[in-house]
Amino acid sequence: MEAHISAQHWGRYGSVFLLFSAVLNTASAVTHYSIPEEMEEGSDVANLAADLGLDVKTLSKRRIRLDVIANKKYLDVNKETGQLYIAERIDRELICTAKTSTSCFLKMEAIVENPQRIFYIELEIMDINDNAPNFRRDTINLDISEATQAGERFSVNNAVDLDVGANSVKTYHLSDSDHFNIEIQTGRDGSKFADLILKKALDREQQAVHNLILTAVDGGVPTRSGTASITVRVLDTNDNAPKFDKDNYKIDIMENSPIGSLVVKLNATDLDEGTNSEILYSYSLYTSEKTQLTFDLNPNNGEITVKELINYEDFRIYDMEVIATDKGPNSLTGQCKLTILVTDMNDNHPEISIKSFQSPVKEVIAVDTVIAVVSVSDKDSGDNGIVDIRIADKLPFALRESSNNYYELVVSQPLDREKVPEYEITFTVTDRGSPPLSDNETMTLELLDVNDNVPQFPQSFYTIPVMENNAPGALLSSLTAFDPDLHENQYLVYFIIEKEIVNTSMSMLFSINPENGNLYALKTFDYEIEKEFLFHIEARDSGVPPLSSNVTVHIIIVDQNDNTPVIVSPWRAHGSVVEEKIPRSTDKGSLVSKVIAIDTDSVQNSRITYQFLQVTDATLFSLDQYNGEIRTMRMFSYRDPRHQRLVVIAKDNGDPALSATVTIKLSTVETAVKAYSDMTEVPLEYDIFSDLNVYLVIGLGSVSFLLLITILVTCVLKCQKPKLSKAAPPSRNSVISERNSTIADSTLVSNDAYWYSLFLAETRKGKLVVRQPVPKAGSRYIVSSLPRSTGLTETSDSAASTLQYPK
């Protein structure tokens, strides 16, 4: 940007300006700025206040403003900063339409008040290359005669570019051509235009139209270009003579040909166009008068027709010469010779007679069986009286000559009604005359259906998913077979092939509509009981003998999330609260309890996660969401309450998810001994004969007694091992334990008449290990007798223990 004041203007009119300025309080200095066109709105041009020597703080008070040019306010002044900025995008080509000068100026006035002054501002708009060259017409049409000599010039429209200077049109390019190039010319005003030069003579017969692309390129950076299509139509001259399709014609014509019948249509072509290609036909002087009287030549289309009756015995050969002449200014000609041979007329058609015909026949008819007997005849003599008979090649039949002019139609290939139900057999007889005459006779052979097609299912194996808890009678699928036979051979009956599964037949579980093959479920299926069924369905037609086929059906029961997780550890009576006691001196990270839930749904729906639903102190305990272990996050402090209430929710992965909750009431004690009464607190000071010590003595006695009973029971079970195979079938808990044998830490709850215990069971090689952590260093174990209904063997492990309490 630059700003300057014209010194010459000031020196010449300085004194007058000072006097005038004193009266009007205005200024005549011109401030000059230069900017490129198309600047973004809001772009700063210069600090007008600084260039005019105005105080920025007084701009608002003095109400500085710019005049409006042609109802557009291209620039404005920021009264806060004094910056001159773009108020509206400026298009140089719109403001300065005249291209006589490369300069473009906007002149405006800046007016301030108090006192009033007028400043003259001159804004030079610099051109940018924002316009591409443009031809006035997108398509330039030129007509050039093919006789035009090489070197001839042809003017074409020049391109116009709204930009000026270096951004205007600088050069032209022509697309590749063997016949044309361009020569660039410069006008007096510096504009560029191109002349089209013919560098090679044209031939309309080789190429009638030439399509060229003329490209104008400006000198901007980057360059812009515009194109125009040049279509050169080549005008014809009469430089090609007419030419017949052949130089010599040999034509046979029958005697007694009707008058006016066409003998031949001659065709001569001229590569020229217009009148230069229009042709007239005529006889030459070498054509005899007899020939011209017998045959008529149409001068316009070259047709030769019979003019008089032709007799083979009078004249057998006619020779003629025909000339083709175009209608050009300098007419050119072409000629051909014709030889017309008259042949004897074959004027009797051959005849065919069907002596016997058998229809309908069964589709299993044997090969070589005779279907029909026909005879042929022709009244002509010689070659005209010899008759040939034939049928279509693709038919599964053959003709066999039995005697003179007698033929038998026999079956040559096996027939199949399902492929072709009937045949249209056409006998064609042709004599050997010239031209030959022929006749034909058609008969229809109908095939009768036999039961020779087995019903076919679209698939050999069907896999049908069925969502559990389905409604009885629900449609599972439609198994439809197809039999291409007809009538009773086509009527199919569907039924299930009986197969017993655990004393249950398939017909008790499924039914099929015998008419349409719709398969229905007769009961509601439970994924946890039945997971799949495999059976066969047979489709049998009603033919004699009947034919059938079967298909294998695989029913897959799809699991639904219909089983709520069951919390099996810690065990508690229905609706009761689990009570646990832990030492107050428990370290950080110690296992407090472990929640275990099982879900009898499939793997995805049975995936259990654990969360705290309620917790007295969220900073004291943590819960592993995958294995359900509850551990301390820190040690107990004297401020922590003695009772903690934890509500844990076990939620499966189904949609929607099902859940179960367990409430654990934790009580802290000052020693490592657990007191299992939630109403009794262990005193800090007690004597040796306190109630707790009495309970310990009773507990130790009970443990010793139970250990002895366990050893005795184990010995008895080992002695009776062969008889265990006849024991009652395992209970539901044992089945669940077996199904989840790969899951570490499953849960089993056992009750008897006198005791109930909380067990945490782990399946190890088919044995049940009963474990329960003891809340102190080291561990001990007590194994109680298990009910026989579990079908499990009792054992002990140094890492397993439990505590029993009177019911």
Tab-separated table of C-alpha atoms in Angstrom, residues 79-256:
chain	number	residue	atom	x	y	z
A	79	LYS	CA	-13.993	5.045	13.861
A	80	GLU	CA	-12.313	3.333	16.780
A	81	THR	CA	-8.951	2.554	15.111
A	82	GLY	CA	-8.929	4.787	12.045
A	83	GLN	CA	-8.375	1.770	9.772
A	84	LEU	CA	-9.634	1.960	6.176
A	85	TYR	CA	-11.109	-1.472	5.357
A	86	ILE	CA	-12.984	-3.280	2.582
A	87	ALA	CA	-16.744	-3.018	3.130
A	88	GLU	CA	-17.801	-4.796	-0.071
A	89	ARG	CA	-15.861	-7.066	-2.453
A	90	ILE	CA	-14.399	-5.056	-5.364
A	91	ASP	CA	-14.472	-6.475	-8.894
A	92	ARG	CA	-12.127	-4.521	-11.142
A	93	GLU	CA	-13.812	-5.738	-14.339
A	94	LEU	CA	-17.198	-4.486	-13.051
A	95	ILE	CA	-15.908	-1.015	-12.077
A	96	CYS	CA	-13.568	-0.351	-14.999
A	97	THR	CA	-15.350	-1.811	-18.046
A	98	ALA	CA	-13.206	0.038	-20.603
A	99	LYS	CA	-10.041	-1.834	-21.575
A	100	THR	CA	-8.293	1.226	-23.132
A	101	SER	CA	-6.121	1.531	-20.046
A	102	THR	CA	-4.595	-0.986	-17.692
A	103	SER	CA	-5.197	1.371	-14.744
A	104	CYS	CA	-8.395	1.438	-12.711
A	105	PHE	CA	-9.082	4.009	-9.983
A	106	LEU	CA	-11.802	4.635	-7.419
A	107	LYS	CA	-12.000	8.260	-6.339
A	108	MET	CA	-13.811	9.114	-3.139
A	109	GLU	CA	-13.928	11.727	-0.418
A	110	ALA	CA	-13.421	11.371	3.315
A	111	ILE	CA	-15.383	14.015	5.253
A	112	VAL	CA	-14.860	15.029	8.872
A	113	GLU	CA	-16.697	17.694	10.869
A	114	ASN	CA	-15.897	20.120	13.702
A	115	PRO	CA	-14.207	21.638	11.775
A	116	GLN	CA	-15.310	20.259	8.446
A	117	ARG	CA	-12.604	18.967	6.163
A	118	ILE	CA	-12.697	16.983	2.929
A	119	PHE	CA	-9.898	14.622	2.023
A	120	TYR	CA	-9.567	13.200	-1.477
A	121	ILE	CA	-8.738	9.535	-1.702
A	122	GLU	CA	-7.686	7.750	-4.854
A	123	LEU	CA	-7.821	3.917	-4.700
A	124	GLU	CA	-6.052	2.061	-7.506
A	125	ILE	CA	-7.567	-1.382	-8.179
A	126	MET	CA	-4.851	-3.790	-9.314
A	127	ASP	CA	-5.914	-6.570	-11.690
A	128	ILE	CA	-5.593	-10.241	-10.717
A	129	ASN	CA	-5.993	-13.203	-13.077
A	130	ASP	CA	-9.549	-14.075	-12.057
A	131	ASN	CA	-11.065	-14.393	-15.525
A	132	ALA	CA	-10.395	-17.081	-18.112
A	133	PRO	CA	-10.308	-16.342	-21.854
A	134	ASN	CA	-13.721	-16.758	-23.447
A	135	PHE	CA	-14.783	-17.166	-27.069
A	136	ARG	CA	-17.881	-15.313	-28.219
A	137	ARG	CA	-19.147	-18.591	-29.714
A	138	ASP	CA	-18.394	-22.006	-28.333
A	139	THR	CA	-18.658	-23.622	-31.772
A	140	ILE	CA	-17.143	-22.237	-34.999
A	141	ASN	CA	-18.496	-23.762	-38.229
A	142	LEU	CA	-16.449	-23.620	-41.451
A	143	ASP	CA	-17.371	-24.985	-44.902
A	144	ILE	CA	-14.302	-25.736	-47.052
A	145	SER	CA	-14.349	-27.312	-50.493
A	146	GLU	CA	-12.266	-30.428	-50.988
A	147	ALA	CA	-10.744	-28.684	-54.018
A	148	THR	CA	-9.216	-25.933	-51.818
A	149	GLN	CA	-5.437	-25.740	-52.189
A	150	ALA	CA	-3.066	-26.154	-49.238
A	151	GLY	CA	-1.956	-22.884	-47.605
A	152	GLU	CA	-5.396	-21.270	-47.674
A	153	ARG	CA	-6.225	-19.124	-44.602
A	154	PHE	CA	-9.521	-19.025	-42.716
A	155	SER	CA	-10.438	-16.496	-40.024
A	156	VAL	CA	-11.839	-17.695	-36.721
A	157	ASN	CA	-13.245	-15.764	-33.786
A	158	ASN	CA	-10.708	-14.523	-31.282
A	159	ALA	CA	-11.017	-15.049	-27.511
A	160	VAL	CA	-11.749	-12.224	-25.048
A	161	ASP	CA	-10.272	-11.965	-21.533
A	162	LEU	CA	-11.754	-9.397	-19.106
A	163	ASP	CA	-8.379	-9.145	-17.387
A	164	VAL	CA	-5.757	-6.710	-18.685
A	165	GLY	CA	-2.037	-6.562	-19.159
A	166	ALA	CA	-0.185	-9.792	-18.580
A	167	ASN	CA	-3.427	-11.481	-17.540
A	168	SER	CA	-5.032	-11.056	-20.997
A	169	VAL	CA	-4.894	-13.550	-23.901
A	170	LYS	CA	-1.285	-14.328	-24.890
A	171	THR	CA	-1.402	-17.309	-27.244
A	172	TYR	CA	-3.583	-19.986	-28.935
A	173	HIS	CA	-3.206	-23.751	-29.340
A	174	LEU	CA	-4.894	-26.063	-31.881
A	175	SER	CA	-5.583	-29.742	-31.286
A	176	ASP	CA	-3.562	-32.226	-33.347
A	177	SER	CA	-4.634	-32.350	-36.996
A	178	ASP	CA	-3.041	-33.668	-40.208
A	179	HIS	CA	-4.749	-31.019	-42.321
A	180	PHE	CA	-4.797	-27.810	-40.232
A	181	ASN	CA	-2.610	-25.598	-38.060
A	182	ILE	CA	-2.895	-22.001	-36.820
A	183	GLU	CA	-0.943	-18.786	-37.143
A	184	ILE	CA	-1.178	-16.266	-34.284
A	185	GLN	CA	-1.599	-12.579	-35.215
A	186	THR	CA	-1.333	-9.429	-33.036
A	187	GLY	CA	-3.716	-6.494	-33.516
A	188	ARG	CA	-2.877	-2.817	-33.171
A	189	ASP	CA	-4.349	-2.773	-29.671
A	190	GLY	CA	-2.139	-5.691	-28.677
A	191	SER	CA	-4.956	-8.266	-28.841
A	192	LYS	CA	-4.146	-11.751	-30.093
A	193	PHE	CA	-6.122	-13.706	-32.700
A	194	ALA	CA	-5.483	-16.826	-34.778
A	195	ASP	CA	-5.880	-17.744	-38.456
A	196	LEU	CA	-6.665	-21.353	-39.443
A	197	ILE	CA	-4.229	-22.586	-42.151
A	198	LEU	CA	-4.949	-25.558	-44.469
A	199	LYS	CA	-1.649	-27.452	-44.641
A	200	LYS	CA	-2.872	-30.556	-46.530
A	201	ALA	CA	-5.555	-30.929	-49.212
A	202	LEU	CA	-8.904	-32.330	-48.074
A	203	ASP	CA	-10.748	-35.383	-49.381
A	204	ARG	CA	-14.448	-35.503	-48.470
A	205	GLU	CA	-14.712	-39.177	-49.341
A	206	GLN	CA	-12.083	-40.026	-46.717
A	207	GLN	CA	-13.246	-37.619	-44.016
A	208	ALA	CA	-16.286	-35.404	-44.426
A	209	VAL	CA	-16.026	-33.521	-41.125
A	210	HIS	CA	-12.993	-32.379	-39.123
A	211	ASN	CA	-13.507	-31.523	-35.460
A	212	LEU	CA	-10.844	-29.282	-33.942
A	213	ILE	CA	-10.352	-27.668	-30.528
A	214	LEU	CA	-8.949	-24.129	-30.368
A	215	THR	CA	-7.564	-23.175	-26.954
A	216	ALA	CA	-6.823	-19.600	-25.828
A	217	VAL	CA	-4.329	-19.177	-22.959
A	218	ASP	CA	-3.729	-15.990	-20.926
A	219	GLY	CA	-0.456	-14.840	-19.357
A	220	GLY	CA	-1.539	-14.902	-15.711
A	221	VAL	CA	0.040	-16.953	-12.951
A	222	PRO	CA	-1.383	-19.488	-12.817
A	223	THR	CA	-2.578	-19.442	-16.393
A	224	ARG	CA	-6.226	-19.738	-17.372
A	225	SER	CA	-7.607	-20.968	-20.652
A	226	GLY	CA	-10.799	-21.210	-22.696
A	227	THR	CA	-11.731	-23.419	-25.612
A	228	ALA	CA	-13.919	-23.349	-28.706
A	229	SER	CA	-14.862	-26.193	-31.040
A	230	ILE	CA	-14.117	-25.750	-34.760
A	231	THR	CA	-16.244	-27.923	-37.055
A	232	VAL	CA	-14.942	-28.036	-40.623
A	233	ARG	CA	-17.404	-29.481	-43.130
A	234	VAL	CA	-15.727	-30.558	-46.380
A	235	LEU	CA	-17.750	-29.590	-49.473
A	236	ASP	CA	-17.906	-32.136	-52.287
A	237	THR	CA	-16.627	-31.865	-55.886
A	238	ASN	CA	-17.426	-34.366	-58.625
A	239	ASP	CA	-14.175	-36.303	-58.566
A	240	ASN	CA	-15.496	-39.897	-58.309
A	241	ALA	CA	-17.081	-41.970	-61.086
A	242	PRO	CA	-20.008	-44.345	-60.377
A	243	LYS	CA	-19.003	-47.957	-59.731
A	244	PHE	CA	-21.119	-51.143	-59.841
A	245	ASP	CA	-20.956	-53.777	-57.120
A	246	LYS	CA	-19.577	-56.227	-59.677
A	247	ASP	CA	-18.117	-55.817	-63.169
A	248	ASN	CA	-19.863	-58.950	-64.464
A	249	TYR	CA	-23.216	-60.469	-63.519
A	250	LYS	CA	-24.427	-63.960	-64.379
A	251	ILE	CA	-28.155	-64.429	-63.742
A	252	ASP	CA	-30.436	-67.462	-64.135
A	253	ILE	CA	-34.060	-66.877	-64.992
A	254	MET	CA	-36.819	-69.429	-65.339
A	255	GLU	CA	-38.907	-69.641	-68.429
A	256	ASN	CA	-42.451	-68.399	-68.195
